Coordinates of C-alpha atoms in Angstrom, one line a residue:
M1 CA -59.6 -23.8 15.7
L2 CA -61.2 -23.3 11.9
L3 CA -62.4 -20.1 11.9
E4 CA -58.9 -19.6 14.2
L5 CA -57.7 -21.0 11.4
E6 CA -59.1 -19.9 8.2
R7 CA -58.3 -15.8 10.1
E8 CA -55.3 -16.4 10.3
C9 CA -55.4 -17.6 6.2
L10 CA -57.8 -14.7 5.3
E11 CA -54.5 -12.3 7.7
I12 CA -51.8 -13.7 5.2
Y13 CA -54.1 -13.6 2.4
R14 CA -54.6 -9.6 3.3
R15 CA -51.0 -9.7 3.7
K16 CA -50.1 -10.8 0.3
V17 CA -51.9 -9.1 -1.5
D18 CA -51.0 -5.4 0.2
E19 CA -47.8 -6.4 -0.2
A20 CA -48.7 -8.2 -4.0
A21 CA -50.4 -4.2 -3.7
N22 CA -47.2 -2.4 -2.3
A23 CA -44.9 -4.6 -4.8
K24 CA -47.2 -3.1 -8.0
A25 CA -47.3 0.5 -7.1
R26 CA -43.6 0.7 -6.6
L27 CA -42.8 -1.3 -9.8
H28 CA -45.3 1.5 -11.6
Q29 CA -43.5 4.0 -9.4
T30 CA -39.7 2.1 -10.7
I31 CA -41.3 1.4 -14.9
A32 CA -42.7 5.6 -14.2
A33 CA -38.9 6.7 -13.5
K34 CA -37.4 4.5 -15.7
E35 CA -39.4 5.9 -18.1
A36 CA -39.0 9.4 -17.3
E37 CA -34.6 9.3 -17.7
L38 CA -35.5 7.3 -20.9
A39 CA -37.3 10.1 -22.2
T40 CA -34.7 13.0 -20.5
L41 CA -32.0 10.6 -21.9
M42 CA -33.9 10.2 -25.5
A43 CA -34.7 14.7 -25.3
A44 CA -30.9 15.4 -23.9
L45 CA -29.7 12.4 -26.8
G46 CA -32.1 14.1 -29.7
E47 CA -33.1 10.6 -30.5
L48 CA -37.4 10.8 -29.3
N49 CA -38.0 7.7 -31.3
I50 CA -36.4 4.5 -29.5
Y51 CA -39.3 4.1 -27.4
S52 CA -43.0 4.7 -27.1
P53 CA -45.2 3.9 -24.0
I54 CA -48.2 3.8 -25.8
Q55 CA -47.3 1.0 -28.5
T56 CA -45.2 -0.5 -25.7
E57 CA -48.2 -1.0 -23.0
K58 CA -50.6 -2.8 -26.0
R59 CA -47.7 -4.8 -26.4
L60 CA -46.4 -5.7 -23.3
T61 CA -49.3 -7.2 -20.5
T62 CA -47.3 -7.1 -17.9
L63 CA -45.9 -5.1 -15.8
K64 CA -42.5 -6.7 -15.3
Q65 CA -42.4 -6.9 -19.4
K66 CA -42.8 -3.1 -19.4
F67 CA -39.6 -2.7 -16.9
A68 CA -37.8 -6.0 -18.8
S69 CA -38.3 -3.7 -21.8
V70 CA -37.3 0.0 -20.5
A71 CA -34.9 -1.0 -18.4
P72 CA -31.8 -1.7 -21.3
L73 CA -32.7 1.0 -22.9
V74 CA -32.2 2.8 -20.2
E75 CA -28.7 1.2 -19.6
D76 CA -27.2 2.2 -23.5
L77 CA -28.8 5.5 -23.5
R78 CA -26.9 6.0 -20.0
I79 CA -24.0 4.5 -21.6
K80 CA -24.4 6.8 -24.7
K81 CA -24.8 9.7 -22.8
E82 CA -21.7 9.1 -20.9
E83 CA -19.9 8.5 -24.5
R84 CA -21.7 11.8 -26.0
M85 CA -20.6 13.7 -22.2
K86 CA -17.2 12.4 -23.1
Q87 CA -17.6 13.3 -27.6
F88 CA -18.7 16.9 -26.1
S89 CA -15.8 17.2 -23.5
D90 CA -12.9 16.5 -25.7
I91 CA -14.4 18.2 -28.4
K92 CA -15.0 21.5 -25.8
A93 CA -11.3 21.2 -24.1
Q94 CA -10.2 21.6 -27.5
I95 CA -12.5 24.7 -27.9
E96 CA -10.5 25.8 -25.2
K97 CA -7.6 24.9 -26.3
I98 CA -6.9 26.7 -29.2
G99 CA -8.7 29.6 -28.4
E100 CA -6.7 29.8 -25.3
E101 CA -3.7 30.3 -27.7
I102 CA -5.7 33.0 -30.0
T103 CA -6.3 35.5 -27.3
G104 CA -3.7 34.4 -25.4
Y105 CA -3.9 31.8 -22.5
S106 CA -6.2 34.6 -21.2
K107 CA -9.3 34.8 -19.9
L108 CA -11.3 33.8 -22.5
S109 CA -13.8 37.6 -23.0
N110 CA -14.8 35.8 -26.2
G111 CA -18.6 36.0 -26.1
V112 CA -18.6 32.0 -28.4
F113 CA -16.2 30.7 -26.3
C114 CA -17.8 31.7 -23.3
S115 CA -21.2 30.5 -24.9
L116 CA -19.7 26.8 -24.8
T117 CA -20.4 25.6 -21.4
L118 CA -21.1 22.1 -21.4
D119 CA -25.2 21.1 -21.6
E120 CA -26.0 17.5 -19.9
D121 CA -29.9 17.8 -21.2
D122 CA -28.9 18.7 -24.6
L123 CA -26.6 16.3 -25.5
S124 CA -27.8 15.7 -29.5
L125 CA -25.6 14.8 -32.8
R126 CA -26.9 18.3 -33.4
K127 CA -25.3 20.1 -31.2
L128 CA -22.4 18.0 -31.5
T129 CA -22.6 18.8 -35.1
E130 CA -22.6 23.0 -34.3
Y131 CA -19.2 22.1 -31.6
Q132 CA -17.5 20.3 -34.2
S133 CA -17.5 22.9 -37.2
H134 CA -17.1 25.6 -34.6
L135 CA -13.8 23.4 -33.5
R136 CA -13.0 22.9 -37.2
S137 CA -12.9 26.5 -37.9
L138 CA -10.8 27.0 -35.0
Q139 CA -8.4 24.7 -35.8
K140 CA -8.6 26.4 -39.6
E141 CA -8.2 29.8 -37.5
K142 CA -4.9 28.0 -36.3
S143 CA -3.8 26.6 -38.6
D144 CA -3.6 30.1 -40.8
R145 CA -2.7 31.5 -37.8
M146 CA 0.3 28.9 -36.8
H147 CA 1.3 29.5 -41.4
K148 CA 1.7 33.0 -40.5
V149 CA 3.6 32.6 -37.0
L150 CA 6.1 30.6 -38.9
E151 CA 6.9 33.5 -41.3
Y152 CA 7.3 35.7 -38.6
L153 CA 9.5 33.4 -37.0
N154 CA 11.5 32.4 -40.4
E155 CA 12.3 35.6 -41.0
V156 CA 12.7 37.1 -37.6
H157 CA 16.3 33.7 -37.7
S158 CA 17.2 35.2 -41.4
L159 CA 17.2 38.8 -39.4
C160 CA 18.7 37.5 -36.5
G161 CA 21.5 35.4 -38.5
V162 CA 21.9 38.6 -40.6
L163 CA 22.1 40.5 -38.5
G164 CA 24.3 38.4 -35.3
L165 CA 21.1 38.6 -32.7
D166 CA 19.9 35.5 -30.5
F167 CA 17.2 34.6 -32.0
G168 CA 15.8 32.5 -28.7
Q169 CA 16.7 35.1 -26.6
T170 CA 14.7 37.9 -29.7
V171 CA 11.3 35.4 -30.0
S172 CA 10.6 35.1 -26.0
N173 CA 10.8 39.0 -25.5
V174 CA 7.7 39.0 -27.8
H175 CA 6.6 35.7 -26.2
P176 CA 8.5 32.9 -24.6
S177 CA 6.4 30.3 -26.1
L178 CA 7.8 30.9 -29.6
D179 CA 11.0 30.0 -28.4
G180 CA 10.6 26.2 -29.3
A181 CA 12.6 25.3 -25.6
D182 CA 9.8 23.7 -24.6
Q183 CA 8.5 21.3 -27.6
E184 CA 5.5 20.4 -25.2
Q185 CA 4.0 23.7 -24.5
S186 CA 2.3 25.5 -27.9
K187 CA 2.9 28.3 -28.7
N188 CA 1.1 31.2 -29.1
I189 CA -0.6 32.9 -32.1
S190 CA -2.5 35.7 -30.3
D191 CA -3.3 38.9 -32.3
R192 CA -0.7 40.7 -30.0
T193 CA 1.9 37.8 -30.3
L194 CA 2.2 38.4 -34.2
A195 CA 1.1 42.4 -33.2
C196 CA 4.4 42.1 -31.7
L197 CA 6.3 38.9 -34.0
E198 CA 4.7 42.3 -37.5
Q199 CA 6.6 45.0 -34.9
T200 CA 9.9 43.1 -34.3
I201 CA 10.8 42.6 -37.9
L202 CA 9.8 46.2 -38.6
K203 CA 12.7 46.9 -35.8
L204 CA 15.3 44.2 -37.1
K205 CA 15.2 45.5 -41.1
A206 CA 14.9 48.4 -39.8
E207 CA 18.4 47.9 -38.0
K208 CA 19.4 45.9 -41.0
K209 CA 19.5 49.5 -43.3
A210 CA 20.8 51.3 -40.4
R211 CA 23.9 48.1 -40.3
I212 CA 24.4 48.7 -43.5
D213 CA 24.4 52.2 -44.7
K214 CA 26.7 52.5 -40.9
L215 CA 29.0 49.6 -42.6
K216 CA 28.5 51.3 -46.3
D217 CA 29.8 54.3 -44.9
I218 CA 33.0 52.5 -43.1
V219 CA 33.1 50.7 -46.2
A220 CA 33.8 53.7 -48.1
S221 CA 36.1 55.4 -46.2
L222 CA 37.8 51.8 -46.2
L223 CA 38.4 52.1 -50.8
E224 CA 39.3 55.6 -50.5
L225 CA 42.1 55.5 -47.4
W226 CA 43.4 52.7 -49.2
T227 CA 42.9 54.5 -52.1
L228 CA 44.8 57.3 -51.1
M229 CA 47.8 55.3 -49.2
D230 CA 47.7 52.7 -52.4
F231 CA 47.2 49.5 -50.1
P232 CA 47.5 46.6 -51.6
K233 CA 44.5 44.0 -52.6
D234 CA 46.1 41.2 -50.2
E235 CA 45.9 43.5 -47.6
R236 CA 41.7 44.1 -48.4
S237 CA 41.2 40.5 -48.5
D238 CA 39.6 40.7 -44.9
F239 CA 37.1 43.1 -46.1
S240 CA 36.7 41.4 -49.6
K241 CA 33.2 39.5 -48.0
I242 CA 31.8 42.9 -47.0
I243 CA 32.6 44.9 -50.3
S244 CA 31.0 42.3 -51.7
T245 CA 27.8 41.5 -50.2
L246 CA 27.1 45.5 -50.1
G247 CA 27.0 45.7 -54.0
S248 CA 23.7 43.2 -53.4
S249 CA 20.2 45.2 -52.8
E250 CA 18.9 45.6 -49.7
P251 CA 16.9 42.1 -49.6
E252 CA 19.5 39.3 -51.3
I253 CA 22.0 41.0 -48.0
A254 CA 21.5 37.4 -46.1
E255 CA 24.2 35.6 -45.7
L256 CA 25.4 35.5 -41.6
G257 CA 27.0 37.6 -40.1
V258 CA 28.0 39.9 -42.8
L259 CA 26.0 43.1 -40.8
S260 CA 27.6 41.6 -37.0
T261 CA 28.4 44.4 -34.3
D262 CA 31.8 42.1 -34.3
M263 CA 32.0 43.0 -38.0
I264 CA 31.4 47.0 -37.8
N265 CA 33.4 46.8 -35.3
Q266 CA 36.6 45.3 -37.0
A267 CA 35.7 47.3 -40.3
T268 CA 35.5 50.4 -37.8
A269 CA 38.9 49.9 -36.2
E270 CA 40.6 49.2 -39.1
V271 CA 39.0 52.6 -40.7
E272 CA 40.4 54.0 -37.2
R273 CA 44.0 52.4 -37.9
L274 CA 44.3 53.6 -41.9
T275 CA 43.2 57.2 -40.2
K276 CA 45.8 57.5 -37.6
L277 CA 48.3 56.0 -40.2
K278 CA 47.1 58.9 -42.6
A279 CA 47.4 61.2 -40.4
S280 CA 51.4 60.1 -41.0
R281 CA 51.5 60.3 -44.2
M282 CA 49.2 63.3 -45.7
K283 CA 51.9 65.9 -45.2
E284 CA 54.3 64.5 -47.2
L285 CA 51.1 63.0 -49.4
V286 CA 49.8 67.1 -49.5
L287 CA 53.6 68.3 -50.4
K288 CA 53.9 66.0 -52.4
K289 CA 50.5 67.1 -54.9
R290 CA 51.9 70.6 -53.9
S291 CA 54.5 70.1 -55.7
E292 CA 53.0 68.2 -58.9
F293 CA 50.7 71.3 -59.0
E294 CA 53.6 73.9 -59.0
D295 CA 54.9 71.4 -60.9
I296 CA 52.4 71.9 -63.6
C297 CA 51.7 75.9 -63.0
R298 CA 55.9 75.9 -64.0
I299 CA 55.6 74.5 -66.9
T300 CA 51.4 76.0 -67.9
H301 CA 53.5 79.8 -66.5
I302 CA 50.8 79.9 -64.9
E303 CA 51.1 81.4 -61.3
P304 CA 50.4 79.0 -58.6
D305 CA 47.7 79.7 -55.7
T306 CA 49.7 81.0 -52.5
S307 CA 47.4 80.1 -50.4
T308 CA 48.4 76.1 -50.3
S309 CA 52.4 77.0 -50.8
V310 CA 54.7 75.0 -48.8
E311 CA 55.0 77.1 -45.5
K312 CA 51.4 77.8 -45.8
S313 CA 50.6 74.5 -45.4
N314 CA 53.4 73.1 -43.0
A315 CA 51.9 75.7 -40.8
L316 CA 48.2 74.8 -41.4
M317 CA 49.1 71.2 -41.3
D318 CA 51.0 71.8 -37.6
S319 CA 49.2 73.7 -36.2
G320 CA 45.6 71.8 -36.8
L321 CA 43.3 74.1 -37.9
V322 CA 43.0 72.9 -41.0
D323 CA 42.3 69.3 -41.7
P324 CA 45.0 67.9 -44.4
C325 CA 41.9 65.8 -46.3
E326 CA 40.8 69.6 -47.0
L327 CA 43.9 71.2 -47.4
L328 CA 44.8 68.3 -49.7
A329 CA 41.4 67.7 -51.4
N330 CA 42.1 71.5 -51.8
I331 CA 45.5 71.5 -54.0
E332 CA 43.8 68.8 -55.5
A333 CA 40.7 70.7 -57.2
Q334 CA 43.3 73.6 -58.0
I335 CA 45.0 71.1 -60.3
V336 CA 42.0 70.4 -62.1
N337 CA 41.5 74.0 -61.9
V338 CA 44.8 74.2 -64.2
K339 CA 44.5 71.5 -66.1
E340 CA 42.3 73.2 -67.2
E341 CA 42.7 76.1 -68.0
S342 CA 46.2 75.5 -69.3
M343 CA 43.5 73.5 -72.5
S344 CA 41.8 77.2 -73.3
R345 CA 45.2 78.6 -72.9
K346 CA 47.1 75.6 -75.2
D347 CA 46.0 77.6 -78.4
I348 CA 48.0 80.8 -77.1
M349 CA 51.3 79.0 -75.5
E350 CA 51.6 77.0 -78.6
R351 CA 51.7 80.6 -80.8
I352 CA 53.8 81.8 -77.6
D353 CA 56.2 79.4 -77.9
R354 CA 56.0 80.0 -82.6
W355 CA 57.1 83.9 -81.4
L356 CA 59.9 82.6 -78.8
V357 CA 61.2 80.6 -81.2
V358 CA 61.1 83.6 -83.8
C359 CA 62.5 85.5 -81.0
E360 CA 65.5 83.3 -80.8
E361 CA 66.4 83.5 -84.3
E362 CA 66.6 86.8 -84.8
N363 CA 68.2 87.0 -82.3
W364 CA 71.0 84.7 -83.4
L365 CA 70.6 87.1 -87.1
E366 CA 71.5 90.1 -84.9
E367 CA 74.6 88.5 -83.1
Y368 CA 75.3 87.2 -87.0
N369 CA 74.9 90.3 -88.9
R370 CA 77.8 91.8 -85.7
D371 CA 80.4 88.5 -86.9
E372 CA 82.7 90.7 -89.2
N373 CA 84.3 87.2 -90.9
R374 CA 80.7 85.3 -91.5
Y375 CA 81.9 86.0 -95.2
S376 CA 84.5 83.7 -95.3
A377 CA 85.4 80.6 -96.8
G378 CA 85.7 78.9 -94.1
R379 CA 84.1 75.7 -93.5
G380 CA 80.5 75.7 -92.4
A381 CA 79.9 79.6 -93.5
H382 CA 77.2 78.6 -96.2
I383 CA 75.1 77.0 -93.5
N384 CA 75.3 80.2 -91.0
L385 CA 74.5 82.4 -94.4
K386 CA 71.6 80.0 -95.3
R387 CA 70.3 80.4 -92.3
A388 CA 70.9 84.0 -92.3
E389 CA 68.3 83.8 -95.1
K390 CA 65.6 82.3 -93.7
A391 CA 66.5 84.1 -89.9
R392 CA 66.0 87.2 -92.3
V393 CA 62.3 86.4 -93.7
T394 CA 61.2 84.6 -89.6
A395 CA 62.2 88.0 -88.2
N396 CA 60.1 89.7 -91.0
K397 CA 57.0 87.7 -89.2
I398 CA 57.3 89.1 -86.1
P399 CA 54.9 92.1 -86.3
A400 CA 52.3 90.4 -87.4
I401 CA 52.7 86.8 -85.1
V402 CA 52.4 89.2 -82.1
D403 CA 49.5 91.2 -83.5
N404 CA 48.1 87.8 -84.2
L405 CA 48.9 86.7 -80.4
I406 CA 47.7 89.9 -79.0
N407 CA 43.6 90.0 -80.6
K408 CA 44.1 86.0 -79.4
A409 CA 45.0 87.2 -75.9
V410 CA 43.0 89.9 -75.7
A411 CA 39.6 87.6 -76.8
W412 CA 40.8 85.0 -74.2
E413 CA 40.4 87.6 -71.9
D414 CA 37.0 88.6 -73.8
E415 CA 35.8 84.9 -73.4
K416 CA 37.1 84.5 -69.5
R417 CA 36.5 87.4 -68.2
K418 CA 40.1 87.5 -66.7
L419 CA 43.7 88.5 -67.7
F420 CA 46.0 86.3 -69.5
L421 CA 49.0 86.2 -66.9
Y422 CA 52.1 84.3 -68.5
D423 CA 54.2 83.6 -64.6
G424 CA 51.8 86.9 -62.9
V425 CA 51.8 88.9 -66.0
R426 CA 49.6 90.2 -68.5
L427 CA 51.0 88.7 -71.6
V428 CA 49.0 91.6 -73.7
S429 CA 51.1 94.2 -71.6
I430 CA 54.4 91.8 -72.7
L431 CA 53.8 92.4 -75.5
E432 CA 52.7 96.2 -76.1
D433 CA 56.1 96.5 -74.2
Y434 CA 58.3 94.1 -76.9
K435 CA 56.6 96.2 -79.6
L436 CA 57.5 99.1 -78.1
A437 CA 60.8 98.6 -78.0
R438 CA 61.0 97.0 -81.1
L439 CA 60.0 100.3 -82.4
R440 CA 62.5 101.5 -80.6
R441 CA 65.2 99.5 -81.6
E442 CA 64.1 100.5 -85.0
E443 CA 64.1 103.9 -84.2
Q444 CA 68.0 103.2 -83.0
K445 CA 69.1 101.8 -85.8
R446 CA 67.3 104.5 -88.7
R447 CA 68.9 107.2 -86.2
S448 CA 72.6 105.6 -86.8
R449 CA 72.0 105.1 -90.4
D450 CA 71.3 108.4 -90.6
Q451 CA 74.4 109.5 -88.5
K452 CA 76.8 106.9 -90.9
K453 CA 75.7 109.1 -94.2
L454 CA 76.4 112.3 -92.6
Q455 CA 79.7 111.1 -91.3
D456 CA 80.5 109.5 -95.1
L457 CA 79.6 112.7 -96.0
L458 CA 81.9 114.4 -93.9
L459 CA 84.8 112.0 -94.3
T460 CA 84.7 112.7 -98.6
E461 CA 84.7 116.4 -98.1
K462 CA 86.9 115.5 -95.9
E463 CA 89.3 114.2 -98.8
S464 CA 88.4 116.3 -101.5
I465 CA 89.9 119.4 -98.9
Y466 CA 92.9 117.3 -97.4
G467 CA 93.0 115.3 -100.8
S468 CA 93.7 112.2 -98.8
K469 CA 91.7 109.3 -97.1
P470 CA 92.2 108.4 -93.4
S471 CA 94.0 105.4 -92.4
P472 CA 91.2 102.8 -91.5
R473 CA 90.9 101.0 -88.4
K474 CA 92.7 97.5 -87.8
T475 CA 90.4 95.2 -87.4
N476 CA 91.5 94.4 -83.9
S477 CA 89.9 97.1 -82.7
F478 CA 87.0 95.6 -83.2
R479 CA 86.0 93.3 -80.5
K480 CA 85.1 90.3 -80.9
P481 CA 81.5 89.0 -79.1
H482 CA 82.7 86.3 -76.9
G483 CA 80.1 82.8 -77.3
Y484 CA 82.2 82.1 -81.0
Y485 CA 84.1 79.8 -81.8
A486 CA 87.0 79.7 -84.8
N487 CA 85.7 77.3 -87.7
G488 CA 88.6 75.3 -89.7
N489 CA 89.7 78.7 -91.4
G490 CA 89.9 81.6 -89.1
S491 CA 86.1 82.0 -89.4
M492 CA 83.7 83.0 -85.9
T493 CA 80.7 80.3 -86.2
P494 CA 77.9 82.3 -84.0
T495 CA 76.0 81.2 -81.0
P496 CA 72.9 82.4 -79.1
R497 CA 74.4 85.6 -77.1
R498 CA 72.5 88.1 -75.2
N499 CA 74.0 91.1 -73.4
S500 CA 72.6 94.6 -73.8
V501 CA 74.1 97.3 -76.2
G502 CA 74.6 100.2 -74.5
G503 CA 71.7 102.7 -74.8
A504 CA 70.0 100.0 -77.0
P505 CA 67.0 99.2 -75.2
D506 CA 65.7 95.4 -74.5
L507 CA 62.7 93.3 -76.3
L508 CA 61.1 92.0 -73.7
T509 CA 59.4 88.8 -74.5
P510 CA 57.8 86.6 -71.8
R511 CA 61.1 85.0 -70.9
S512 CA 62.8 87.6 -69.9
Y513 CA 60.2 90.0 -68.5
S514 CA 58.3 87.4 -66.5
G515 CA 62.6 87.1 -64.7
R516 CA 62.5 90.8 -64.5
Q517 CA 58.8 91.5 -62.7
N518 CA 58.2 87.6 -60.9
G519 CA 60.1 86.9 -58.6
Y520 CA 59.2 84.1 -57.0
F521 CA 59.9 81.8 -60.1
K522 CA 63.8 82.1 -59.8
E523 CA 64.8 79.1 -62.0
M524 CA 63.4 78.7 -65.2
R525 CA 63.2 76.3 -67.3
R526 CA 64.0 75.7 -71.4
L527 CA 62.1 79.6 -71.3
S528 CA 64.0 80.8 -69.4
T529 CA 67.1 83.0 -70.7
A530 CA 67.7 87.0 -70.6
P531 CA 66.6 90.0 -72.4
L532 CA 67.4 90.0 -76.1
N533 CA 69.9 92.5 -76.9
F534 CA 73.0 93.1 -79.1
V535 CA 76.3 92.5 -77.8
A536 CA 78.3 95.8 -75.9
I537 CA 80.1 97.1 -78.1
P538 CA 82.9 99.3 -77.0
K539 CA 82.3 103.5 -77.6
E540 CA 85.5 104.3 -80.0
D541 CA 84.7 100.9 -81.6
T542 CA 81.2 101.9 -83.0
M543 CA 81.9 103.5 -86.1
S544 CA 83.2 101.3 -87.7
Y545 CA 80.3 98.5 -86.2
I546 CA 77.9 101.5 -88.3
S547 CA 80.2 100.6 -91.1
I548 CA 80.3 97.0 -91.6
S549 CA 76.2 96.5 -90.3
G550 CA 75.4 99.9 -93.2
S551 CA 77.2 98.2 -95.5
E552 CA 75.4 95.1 -95.4
P553 CA 72.5 94.7 -97.3
G554 CA 69.4 92.5 -96.2
S555 CA 70.5 92.9 -93.4
P556 CA 68.2 93.6 -89.8
S557 CA 68.9 97.5 -90.2
Q558 CA 67.7 97.8 -93.1
G559 CA 64.4 96.1 -92.5

């Protein structure tokens, strides 16, 4: 029994020893695994100074103590690793999100982003710092891009407001994330988005400039039509805002809707309405301008251009061959040209007026000399006598006035390189004809004086032969010229009269010459008179007239 008990005890002892040895081996293996895991965690976290196996073996005697010292470290490092993994995951997620925003939500092709794969074997603080540094750089880039995108969006919003466009639709065409309808969705800030926004701004600016130019043309047409048709200011108030806005420079035009298509269409419709209204008034305006042109020509004695005459203008406007605006502009240009020419002719025209006044005085003097009662002592006779003396002095200046006028007209023609026309007739020709007619009249007067002297000589011879003097003709045989009115003593006060003496040449002044040569103006105004001629005297009374006028001292016949 003792041997059997001893054997059983020995077996139990051996089994316990084996179990202890196995337990020790498993504990060694567990400690080794823990130490290996601890080493791996320390290597991954970059914390190599936390646990040293050699120092631990010296300080600890049993395996359980050793295991008790390693196990908590492993657990702590596991927790720390999970926290570090979470940090890396958060940073990586932020980097990937920002990267997606920068690259436009496309597959990451950038090498920097591809290299940011999470490595569990390297979770050190150095690696974490690299991730954080890269995240900060991306955040800065995102901030810069966001700032630029917002600037672009603000500019697009302003341009869309001025042009009357839908801002949301415009930016959605660039990228849907820019609309801002979904606040949770981050905005796309990729290079493509920035380029598209920049291109959109350029297009909107080009559209703005085109609309400004178009609206300026429309407003110019409006102003022209308003001025042309004398529109009141209250009817222009609807477009006063547009006109005041277009007076600013292009960058300063920022009022909402001022360049919208509705505003442009409204202005265009107004132009079309006024154009139709102008067409109905244009004919009246053309005829009014033509009448004004003819009045200026008549006053300045310039032959009007017949290309825009009333008949031709009506025919052209009715046929539709010529735009009434062009016709009106042509007439206005003719008015300007006539006014400019009238200014250059002013000095000569004033001299012509003075010459005509002198001719009037000479004509009055001629009629005064024919009045046989001019020396009667009637009321007003002394006034007519004084006027006659002044008229004789003035009439003697006519040749010098005519020669000076010819020289002025020739100098004007040389300067302007065209003829000086007076109611369609060359002034120099009128003056030359006047000088020739005046010379003929003086020659006729001279012959009349010679004939009178011969007749007086014959009467003297008859008287010497027969011894008697023929009775003088009765005074009532002299036909009194028309246009005279008796004064208080029965004398005649002469008034201007223009009839032709038989055989006497006419003095062709511009008044009479233009009336004969130019059939365009039938009705002449102040300067339109008949030729300056003598009063007709019956043939049988010629001698009486010669005796009266020839004996008058200082008469034109003796001039």
